[in-house]
Coordinates of C-alpha atoms in Angstrom, one line a residue:
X271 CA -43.4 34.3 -19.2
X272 CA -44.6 33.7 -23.0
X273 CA -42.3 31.6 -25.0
X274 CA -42.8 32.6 -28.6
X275 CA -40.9 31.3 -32.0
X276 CA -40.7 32.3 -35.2
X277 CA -42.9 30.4 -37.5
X278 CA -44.7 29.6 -41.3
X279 CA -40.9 30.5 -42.6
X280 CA -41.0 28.2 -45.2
X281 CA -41.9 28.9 -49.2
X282 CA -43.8 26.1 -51.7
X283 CA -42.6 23.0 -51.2
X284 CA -39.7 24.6 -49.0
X285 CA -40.0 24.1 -45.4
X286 CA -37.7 25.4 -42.4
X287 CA -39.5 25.2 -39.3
X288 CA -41.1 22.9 -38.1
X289 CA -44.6 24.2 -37.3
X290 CA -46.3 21.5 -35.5
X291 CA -44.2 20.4 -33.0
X292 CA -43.3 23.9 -31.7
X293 CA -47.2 24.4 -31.9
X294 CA -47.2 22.1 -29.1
X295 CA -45.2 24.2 -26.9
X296 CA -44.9 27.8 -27.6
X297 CA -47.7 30.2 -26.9
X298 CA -47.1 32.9 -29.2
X299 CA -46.0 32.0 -32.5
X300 CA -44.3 35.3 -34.8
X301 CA -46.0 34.5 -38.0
X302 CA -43.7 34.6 -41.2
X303 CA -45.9 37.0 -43.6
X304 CA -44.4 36.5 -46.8
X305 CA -41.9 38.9 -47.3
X306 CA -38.5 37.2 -45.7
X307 CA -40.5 33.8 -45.9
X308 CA -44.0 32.6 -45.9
X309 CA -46.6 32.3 -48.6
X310 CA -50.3 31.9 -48.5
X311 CA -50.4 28.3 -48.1
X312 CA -47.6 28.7 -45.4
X313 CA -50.0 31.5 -43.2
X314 CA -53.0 29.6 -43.9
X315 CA -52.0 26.2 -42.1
X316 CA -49.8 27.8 -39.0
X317 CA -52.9 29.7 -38.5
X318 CA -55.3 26.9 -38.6
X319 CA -52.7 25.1 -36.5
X320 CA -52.2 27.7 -33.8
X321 CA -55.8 28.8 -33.5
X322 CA -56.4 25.3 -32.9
X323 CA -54.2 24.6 -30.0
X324 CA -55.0 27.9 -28.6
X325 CA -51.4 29.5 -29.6
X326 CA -52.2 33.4 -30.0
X327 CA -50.7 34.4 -33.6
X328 CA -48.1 37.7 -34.8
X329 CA -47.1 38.9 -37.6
X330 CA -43.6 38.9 -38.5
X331 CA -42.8 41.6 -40.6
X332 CA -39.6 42.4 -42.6
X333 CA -37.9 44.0 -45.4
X334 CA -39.2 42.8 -48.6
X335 CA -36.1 39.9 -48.8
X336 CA -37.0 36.8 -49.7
X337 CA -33.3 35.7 -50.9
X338 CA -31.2 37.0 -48.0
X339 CA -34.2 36.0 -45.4
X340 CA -35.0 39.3 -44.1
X341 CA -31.5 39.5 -42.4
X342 CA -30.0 42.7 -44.8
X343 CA -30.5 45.8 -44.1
X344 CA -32.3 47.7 -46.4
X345 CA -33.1 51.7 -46.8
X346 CA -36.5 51.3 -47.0
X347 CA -38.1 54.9 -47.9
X348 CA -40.5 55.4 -44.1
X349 CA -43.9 56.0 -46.0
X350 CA -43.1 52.6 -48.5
X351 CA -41.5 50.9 -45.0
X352 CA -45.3 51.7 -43.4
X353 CA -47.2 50.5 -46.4
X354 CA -45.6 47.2 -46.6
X355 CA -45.9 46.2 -42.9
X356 CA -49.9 47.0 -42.9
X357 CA -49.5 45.0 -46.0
X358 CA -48.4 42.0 -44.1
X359 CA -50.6 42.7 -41.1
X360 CA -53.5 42.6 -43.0
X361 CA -52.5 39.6 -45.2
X362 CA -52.2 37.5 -42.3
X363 CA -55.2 38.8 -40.3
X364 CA -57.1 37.3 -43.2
X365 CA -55.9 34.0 -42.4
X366 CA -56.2 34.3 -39.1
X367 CA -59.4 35.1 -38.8
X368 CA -60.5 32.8 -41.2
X369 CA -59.1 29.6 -38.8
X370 CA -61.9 31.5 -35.8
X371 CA -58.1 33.3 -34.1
X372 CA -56.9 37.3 -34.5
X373 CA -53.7 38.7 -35.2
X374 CA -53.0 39.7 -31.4
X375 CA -49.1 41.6 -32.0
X376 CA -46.4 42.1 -34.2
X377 CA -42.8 41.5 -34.1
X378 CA -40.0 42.5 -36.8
X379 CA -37.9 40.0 -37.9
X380 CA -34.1 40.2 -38.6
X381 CA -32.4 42.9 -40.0
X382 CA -35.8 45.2 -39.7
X383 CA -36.1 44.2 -35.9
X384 CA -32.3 45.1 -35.2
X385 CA -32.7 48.2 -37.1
X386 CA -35.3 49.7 -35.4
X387 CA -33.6 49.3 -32.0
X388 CA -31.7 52.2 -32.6
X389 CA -32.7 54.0 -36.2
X390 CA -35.9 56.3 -34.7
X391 CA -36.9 56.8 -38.7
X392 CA -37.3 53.2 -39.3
X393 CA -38.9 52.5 -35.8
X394 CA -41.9 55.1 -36.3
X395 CA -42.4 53.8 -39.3
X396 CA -43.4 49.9 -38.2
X397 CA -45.8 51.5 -36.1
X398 CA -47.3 53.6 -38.2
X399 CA -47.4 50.7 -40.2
X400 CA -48.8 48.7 -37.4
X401 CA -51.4 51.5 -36.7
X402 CA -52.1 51.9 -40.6
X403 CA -53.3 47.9 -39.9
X404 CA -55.3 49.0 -36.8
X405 CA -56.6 46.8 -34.2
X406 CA -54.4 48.4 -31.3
X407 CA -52.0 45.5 -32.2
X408 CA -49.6 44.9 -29.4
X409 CA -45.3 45.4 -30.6
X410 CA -43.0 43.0 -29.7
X411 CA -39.0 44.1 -29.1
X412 CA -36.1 44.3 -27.3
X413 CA -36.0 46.5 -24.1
X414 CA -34.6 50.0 -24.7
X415 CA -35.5 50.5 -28.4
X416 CA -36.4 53.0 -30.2
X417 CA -39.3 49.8 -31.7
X418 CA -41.0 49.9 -28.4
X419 CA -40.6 53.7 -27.1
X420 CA -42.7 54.6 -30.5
X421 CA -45.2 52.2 -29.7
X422 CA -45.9 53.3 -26.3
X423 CA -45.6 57.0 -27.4
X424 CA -48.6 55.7 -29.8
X425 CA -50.8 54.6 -27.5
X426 CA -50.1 50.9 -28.4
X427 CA -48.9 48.1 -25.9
X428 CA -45.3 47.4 -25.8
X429 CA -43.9 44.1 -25.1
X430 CA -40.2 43.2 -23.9
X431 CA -38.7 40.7 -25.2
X432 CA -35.3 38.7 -24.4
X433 CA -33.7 35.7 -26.7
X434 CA -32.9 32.3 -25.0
X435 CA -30.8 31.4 -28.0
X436 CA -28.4 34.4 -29.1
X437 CA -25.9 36.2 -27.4
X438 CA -26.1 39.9 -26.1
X439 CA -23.5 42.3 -26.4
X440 CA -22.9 44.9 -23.0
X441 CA -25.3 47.1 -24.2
X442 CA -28.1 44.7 -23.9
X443 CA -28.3 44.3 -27.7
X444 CA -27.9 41.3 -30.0
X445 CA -25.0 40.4 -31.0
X446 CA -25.1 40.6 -34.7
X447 CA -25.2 37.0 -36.8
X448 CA -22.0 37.7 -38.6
X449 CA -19.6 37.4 -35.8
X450 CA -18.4 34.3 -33.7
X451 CA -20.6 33.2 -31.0
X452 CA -23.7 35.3 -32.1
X453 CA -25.9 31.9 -31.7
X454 CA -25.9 29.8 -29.1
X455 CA -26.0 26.4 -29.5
X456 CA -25.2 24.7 -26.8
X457 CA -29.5 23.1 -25.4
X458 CA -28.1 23.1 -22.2
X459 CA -27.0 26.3 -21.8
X460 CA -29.7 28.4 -23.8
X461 CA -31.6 26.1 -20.6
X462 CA -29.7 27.4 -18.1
X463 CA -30.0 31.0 -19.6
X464 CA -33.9 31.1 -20.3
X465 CA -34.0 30.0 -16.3
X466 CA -31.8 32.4 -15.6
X467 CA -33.4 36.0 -17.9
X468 CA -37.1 34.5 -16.4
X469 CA -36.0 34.2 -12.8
X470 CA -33.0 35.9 -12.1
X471 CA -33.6 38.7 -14.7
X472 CA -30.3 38.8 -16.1
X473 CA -28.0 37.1 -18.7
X474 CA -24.1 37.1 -19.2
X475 CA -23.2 39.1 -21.6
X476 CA -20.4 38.1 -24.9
X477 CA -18.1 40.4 -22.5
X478 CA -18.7 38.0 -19.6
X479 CA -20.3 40.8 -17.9
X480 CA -24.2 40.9 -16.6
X481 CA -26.9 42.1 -18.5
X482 CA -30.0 43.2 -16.9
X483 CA -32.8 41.8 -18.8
X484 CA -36.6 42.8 -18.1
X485 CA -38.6 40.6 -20.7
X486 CA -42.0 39.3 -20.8
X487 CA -41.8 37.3 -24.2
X488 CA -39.1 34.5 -24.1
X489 CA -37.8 33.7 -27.7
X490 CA -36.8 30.7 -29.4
X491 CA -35.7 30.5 -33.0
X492 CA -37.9 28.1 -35.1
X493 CA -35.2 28.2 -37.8
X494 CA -32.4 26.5 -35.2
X495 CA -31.8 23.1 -35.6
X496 CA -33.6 20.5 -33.0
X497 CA -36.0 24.3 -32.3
X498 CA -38.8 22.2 -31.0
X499 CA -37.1 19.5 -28.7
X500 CA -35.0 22.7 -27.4
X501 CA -38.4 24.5 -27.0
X502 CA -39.9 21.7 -24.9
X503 CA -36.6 21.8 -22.5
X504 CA -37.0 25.6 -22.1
X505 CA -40.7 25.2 -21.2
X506 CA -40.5 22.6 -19.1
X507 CA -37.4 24.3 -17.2
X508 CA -39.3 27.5 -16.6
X509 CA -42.4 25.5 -15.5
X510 CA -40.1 23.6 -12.8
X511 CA -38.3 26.6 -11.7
X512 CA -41.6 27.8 -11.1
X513 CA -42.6 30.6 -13.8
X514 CA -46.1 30.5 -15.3
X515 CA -45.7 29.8 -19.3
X516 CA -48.8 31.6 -20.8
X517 CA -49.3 34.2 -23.4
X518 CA -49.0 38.0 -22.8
X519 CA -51.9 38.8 -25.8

């Protein structure tokens, strides 16, 4: 199982994650690229940091929203939505390659990652995007979306992903940020349920019901508080129940 966070999503003298201590225990880390958080600085140190401890490095793309953090949805013409995630592909590949590492996959963030679960438009267009880029980049996202059924349909590698942190409506979706419960915050119990999507392949659902969960990325949210201590306790819960922590790029 990878564990993968989301990373670099600070801005100046802004910071929000922090970078170096989940360095020490993720092995993929989703790459803010400047467009919901990020700046040049920002890329150029998590990628120095990461390529250092042998963390492979994504590109987290997003709507252009620096003030609502990538998390509204926006109507983002397909052809401009293509444009601006080779945009953010290639801005971090420079930094990445630059600290001796590659820009191995890419993963939507927020708003743009839930919207491409179900809106086909916006899906084909981040991997157009991500083609546009080239590289055969792998995509990151949740089982069943239209995100990953474009990306195999384009010859690229698709990579399932489930969330040790938020809660998951019957569907299998995410339930969205706005409504009670959408976080979990208890460490024990995002724990128990990263154990439990890894080994057991399945979650409770919001409903109470059980949702089938097929996921070879485990995520982590670098933005929730005490991220890192709670990404140590998931790693080292998978590791003891057994499950091999490694990268899937």
């Amino acid at each position: 199982m990878d564990l993968n966070a989301d990373l670099g999503e600070g801005f100046g003298h802004w910071t929000l994650t922090d970078d170096d201590a989940l360095l020490d225990c993720v092995t993929s880390a989703n790459v803010a690229c400047g467009f919901h958080a990020g700046d040049a600085s920002v890329m150029r140190r998590v990628c120095d940091t990461a390529a250092a401890r042998g963390v492979r490095i994504g590109a987290q793309v997003a709507y252009r929203d620096l003030a609502g953090f990538g998390r509204r949805s926006m109507d983002v013409p397909p052809a401009e939505l293509t444009a601006e995630v080779a945009y953010q592909i290639g801005a971090l590949r420079v930094f990445a390659e630059a600290a001796g590492s590659a820009v191995s996959y890419v993963k939507p963030h927020g708003a743009l990652y839930n919207r491409a679960v179900r809106d086909d438009e916006q899906a084909a267009a981040v991997v157009e995007g991500v083609r546009l880029a080239g590289g055969g980049l792998a995509v990151l996202g949740l089982p069943g979306s239209r995100l990953l059924a474009h990306a195999g349909a384009a010859g690229l590698t698709a990579v399932t992903e489930a969330f040790a942190d938020r809660a998951y409506t019957p569907e299998g979706t995410l339930v969205p940020r706005g409504e009670p419960g959408a976080v979990v915050h208890d460490a024990d119990e995002v724990v128990r349920r990263s154990v439990g999507m890894a080994v057991d392949g399945g979650v409770l659902g919001a409903d109470g019901s059980r949702i089938p969960v097929v996921a070879r990325s485990l995520c982590v949210h670098g933005d929730t508080p005490g991220a890192a201590a709670l990404a140590r306790r998931v790693r080292a819960a998978l590791e003891a129940a057994g499950v091999t922590v490694r990268a899937f790029a």
